[in-house]
CSV table of C-alpha atoms in Angstrom, one decimal:
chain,number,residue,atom,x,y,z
A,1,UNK,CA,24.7,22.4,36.3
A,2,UNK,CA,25.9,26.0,35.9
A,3,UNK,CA,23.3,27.0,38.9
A,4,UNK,CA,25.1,24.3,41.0
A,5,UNK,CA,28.5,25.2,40.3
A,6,UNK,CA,27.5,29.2,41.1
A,7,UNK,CA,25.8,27.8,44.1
A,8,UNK,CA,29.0,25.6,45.3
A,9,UNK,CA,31.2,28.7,44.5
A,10,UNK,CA,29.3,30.7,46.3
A,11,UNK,CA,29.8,28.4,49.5
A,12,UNK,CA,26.5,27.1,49.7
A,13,UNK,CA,26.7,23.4,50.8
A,14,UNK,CA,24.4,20.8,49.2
A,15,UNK,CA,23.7,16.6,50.0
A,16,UNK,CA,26.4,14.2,48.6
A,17,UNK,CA,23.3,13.2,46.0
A,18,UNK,CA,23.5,16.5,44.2
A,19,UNK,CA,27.1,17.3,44.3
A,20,UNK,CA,27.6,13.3,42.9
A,21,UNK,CA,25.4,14.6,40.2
A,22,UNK,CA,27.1,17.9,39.5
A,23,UNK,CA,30.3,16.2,39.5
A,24,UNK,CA,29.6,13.3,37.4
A,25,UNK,CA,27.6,16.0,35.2
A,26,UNK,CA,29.0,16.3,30.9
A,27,UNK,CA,29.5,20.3,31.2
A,28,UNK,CA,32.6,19.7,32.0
A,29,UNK,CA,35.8,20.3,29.4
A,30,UNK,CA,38.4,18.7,32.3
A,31,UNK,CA,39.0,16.3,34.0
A,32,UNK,CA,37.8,13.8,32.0
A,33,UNK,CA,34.4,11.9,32.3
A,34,UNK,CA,36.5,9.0,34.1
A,35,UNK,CA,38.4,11.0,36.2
A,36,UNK,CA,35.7,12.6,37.3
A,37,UNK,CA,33.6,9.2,38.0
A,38,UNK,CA,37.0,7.9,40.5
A,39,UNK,CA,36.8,11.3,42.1
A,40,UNK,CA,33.3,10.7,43.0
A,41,UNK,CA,34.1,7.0,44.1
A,42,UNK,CA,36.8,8.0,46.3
A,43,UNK,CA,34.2,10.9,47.6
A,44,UNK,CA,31.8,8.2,48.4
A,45,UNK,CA,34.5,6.1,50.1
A,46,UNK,CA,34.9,8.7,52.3
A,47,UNK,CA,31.3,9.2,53.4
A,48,UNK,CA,30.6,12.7,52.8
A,49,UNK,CA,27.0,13.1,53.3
A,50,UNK,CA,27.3,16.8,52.9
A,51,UNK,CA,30.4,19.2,51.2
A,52,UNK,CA,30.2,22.9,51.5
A,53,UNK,CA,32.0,25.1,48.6
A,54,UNK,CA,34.5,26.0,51.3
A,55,UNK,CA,35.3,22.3,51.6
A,56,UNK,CA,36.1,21.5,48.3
A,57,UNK,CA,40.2,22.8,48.2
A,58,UNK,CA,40.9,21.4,51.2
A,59,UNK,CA,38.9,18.0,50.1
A,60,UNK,CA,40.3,18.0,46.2
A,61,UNK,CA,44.1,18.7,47.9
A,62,UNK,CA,43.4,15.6,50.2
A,63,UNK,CA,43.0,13.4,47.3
A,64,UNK,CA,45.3,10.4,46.6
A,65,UNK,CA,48.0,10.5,44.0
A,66,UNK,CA,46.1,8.3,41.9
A,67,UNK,CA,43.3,10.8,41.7
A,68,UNK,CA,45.7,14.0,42.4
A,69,UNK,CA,46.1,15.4,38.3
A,70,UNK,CA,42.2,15.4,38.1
A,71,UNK,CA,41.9,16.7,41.6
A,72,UNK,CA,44.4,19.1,41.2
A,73,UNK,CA,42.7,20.4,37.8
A,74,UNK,CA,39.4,20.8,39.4
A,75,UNK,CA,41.0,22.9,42.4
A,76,UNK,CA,42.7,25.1,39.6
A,77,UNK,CA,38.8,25.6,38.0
A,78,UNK,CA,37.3,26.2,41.3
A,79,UNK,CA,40.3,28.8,42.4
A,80,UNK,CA,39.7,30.5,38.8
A,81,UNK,CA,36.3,30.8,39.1
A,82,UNK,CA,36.6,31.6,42.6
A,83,UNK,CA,38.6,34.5,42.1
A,84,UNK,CA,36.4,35.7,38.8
A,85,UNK,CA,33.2,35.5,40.7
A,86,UNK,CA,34.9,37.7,44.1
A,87,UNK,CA,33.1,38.9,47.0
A,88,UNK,CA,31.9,42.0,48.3
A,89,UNK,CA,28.1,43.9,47.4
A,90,UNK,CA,27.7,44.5,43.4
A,91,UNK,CA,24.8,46.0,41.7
A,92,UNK,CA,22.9,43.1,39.3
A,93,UNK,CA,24.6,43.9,36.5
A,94,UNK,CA,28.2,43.3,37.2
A,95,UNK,CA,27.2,40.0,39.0
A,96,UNK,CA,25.8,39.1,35.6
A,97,UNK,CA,29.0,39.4,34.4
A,98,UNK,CA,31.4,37.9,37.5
A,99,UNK,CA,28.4,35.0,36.9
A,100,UNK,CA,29.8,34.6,32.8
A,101,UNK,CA,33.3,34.6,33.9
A,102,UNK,CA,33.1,31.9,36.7
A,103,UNK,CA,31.4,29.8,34.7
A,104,UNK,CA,34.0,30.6,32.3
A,105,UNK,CA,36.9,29.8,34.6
A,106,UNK,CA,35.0,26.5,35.0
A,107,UNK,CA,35.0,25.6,31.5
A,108,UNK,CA,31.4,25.7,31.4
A,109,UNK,CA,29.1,24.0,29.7
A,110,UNK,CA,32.4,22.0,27.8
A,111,UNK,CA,33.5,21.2,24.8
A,112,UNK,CA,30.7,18.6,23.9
A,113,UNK,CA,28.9,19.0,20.5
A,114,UNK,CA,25.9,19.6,22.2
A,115,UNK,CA,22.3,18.9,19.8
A,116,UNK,CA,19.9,21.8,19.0
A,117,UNK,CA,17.9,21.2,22.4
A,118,UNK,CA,21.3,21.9,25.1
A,119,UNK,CA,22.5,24.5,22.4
A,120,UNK,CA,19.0,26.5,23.0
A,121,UNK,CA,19.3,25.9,26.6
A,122,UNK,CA,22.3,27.4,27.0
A,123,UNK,CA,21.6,30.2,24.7
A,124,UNK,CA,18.6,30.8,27.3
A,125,UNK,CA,20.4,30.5,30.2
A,126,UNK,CA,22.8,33.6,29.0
A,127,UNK,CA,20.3,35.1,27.6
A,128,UNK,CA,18.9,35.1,31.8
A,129,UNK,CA,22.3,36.5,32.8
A,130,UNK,CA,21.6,39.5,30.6
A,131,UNK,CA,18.1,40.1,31.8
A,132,UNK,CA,19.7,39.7,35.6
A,133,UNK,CA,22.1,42.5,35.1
A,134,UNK,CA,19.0,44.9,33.5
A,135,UNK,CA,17.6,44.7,37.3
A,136,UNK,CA,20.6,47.5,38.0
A,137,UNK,CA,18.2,49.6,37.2
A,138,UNK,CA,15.5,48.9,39.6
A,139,UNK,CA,17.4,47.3,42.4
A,140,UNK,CA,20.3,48.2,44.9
A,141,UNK,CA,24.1,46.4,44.8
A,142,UNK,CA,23.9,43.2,46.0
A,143,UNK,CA,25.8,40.7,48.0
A,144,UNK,CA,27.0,37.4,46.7
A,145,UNK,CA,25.3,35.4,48.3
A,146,UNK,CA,21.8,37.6,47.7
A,147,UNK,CA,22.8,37.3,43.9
A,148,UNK,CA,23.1,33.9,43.7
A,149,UNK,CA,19.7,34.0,45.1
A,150,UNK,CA,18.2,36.4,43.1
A,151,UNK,CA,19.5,34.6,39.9
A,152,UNK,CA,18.4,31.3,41.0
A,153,UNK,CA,15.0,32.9,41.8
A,154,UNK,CA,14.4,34.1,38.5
A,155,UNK,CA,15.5,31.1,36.8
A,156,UNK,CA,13.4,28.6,38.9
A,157,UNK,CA,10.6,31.2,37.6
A,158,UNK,CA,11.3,31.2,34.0
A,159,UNK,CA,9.9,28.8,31.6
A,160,UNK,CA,11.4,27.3,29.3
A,161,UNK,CA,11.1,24.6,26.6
A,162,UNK,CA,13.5,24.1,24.0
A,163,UNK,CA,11.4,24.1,20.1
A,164,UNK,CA,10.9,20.8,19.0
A,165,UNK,CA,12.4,20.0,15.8
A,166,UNK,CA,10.0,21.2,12.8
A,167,UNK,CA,8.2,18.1,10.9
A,168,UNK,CA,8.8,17.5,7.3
A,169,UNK,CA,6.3,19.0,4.7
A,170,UNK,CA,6.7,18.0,1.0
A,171,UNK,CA,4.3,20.4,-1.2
A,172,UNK,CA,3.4,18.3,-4.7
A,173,UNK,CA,1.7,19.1,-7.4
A,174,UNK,CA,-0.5,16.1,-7.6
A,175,UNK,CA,-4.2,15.9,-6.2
A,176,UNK,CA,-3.7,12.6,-5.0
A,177,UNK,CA,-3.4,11.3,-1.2
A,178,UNK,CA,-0.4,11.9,0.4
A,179,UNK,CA,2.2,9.0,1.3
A,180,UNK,CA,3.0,8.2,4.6
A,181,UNK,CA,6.7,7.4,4.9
């Protein structure tokens, strides 16, 4: 989700399947999950097969008044984010950190209680941010765009797997077989 919303920001455009998902997606503080589910509907309603980030203001500020508070939020996010993330060339470094402060502006990854798997996924995706901006040292300033890249390059190439949950082990005194609960 974070990748997408960096992606859209950045003006990249993407099918109506993937920005159905991002939208409909729980990293989200506001609007709410509902609001955000009528948005999509009316999205859908009007056929959009394809939305670029430079179409989202003029598509949010279009919305009907029904829709027009969680429309109007999302606008204010985007605009926020918009603004923290800015344009121009920028070494690795400080795109790590115009990267943190979108997201930021976005209210990214929410408010949820997130379990110990999203919690070490998000710790890992920052934990990438940082290890973007130590490139400074062995790269030139970058564009935007060419950031986005780079950052979505070295996250498509970075496994990961959250740790599974340790298992249970009772140590008893007794020689006899262990129980199986």
């Amino acid at each position: 989700h974070a990748l997408s919303t960096l992606r859209w920001l950045g003006g990249a455009s993407g099918e109506f399947d993937d920005v159905s998902e991002w939208l409909r997606a729980p990293y989200w503080s506001a609007p709410t999950p509902a609001a955000r589910a009528r948005l999509d509907l009316w999205l859908r309603e009007r056929r959009e097969l394809s939305v670029s980030g430079s179409a989202w203001l003029p598509m949010l500020n279009s919305a009907p008044a029904p829709l027009s508070a969680a429309a109007q939020e999302m606008a204010r996010q985007i605009v926020g984010a918009t603004q923290a993330l800015g344009d121009g060339s920028a070494p690795p470094r400080e795109w790590s950190e115009r990267f943190r402060s979108a997201l930021e502006a976005m209210n990214w990854p929410g408010d949820r209680v997130r379990d110990s798997s999203a919690q070490q996924t998000v710790v890992r995706f920052y934990e990438l941010l940082d290890e973007f901006g130590q490139l400074a040292s062995s790269t030139r300033a970058m564009s935007r765009r060419e950031a986005i890249h780079w950052f979505d390059e070295l996250t498509s190439h970075t496994a990961f797997r959250p740790a599974d949950a340790d298992a249970v082990v009772t140590i008893s005194g007794s020689l006899s077989d262990p129980i199986v609960l």
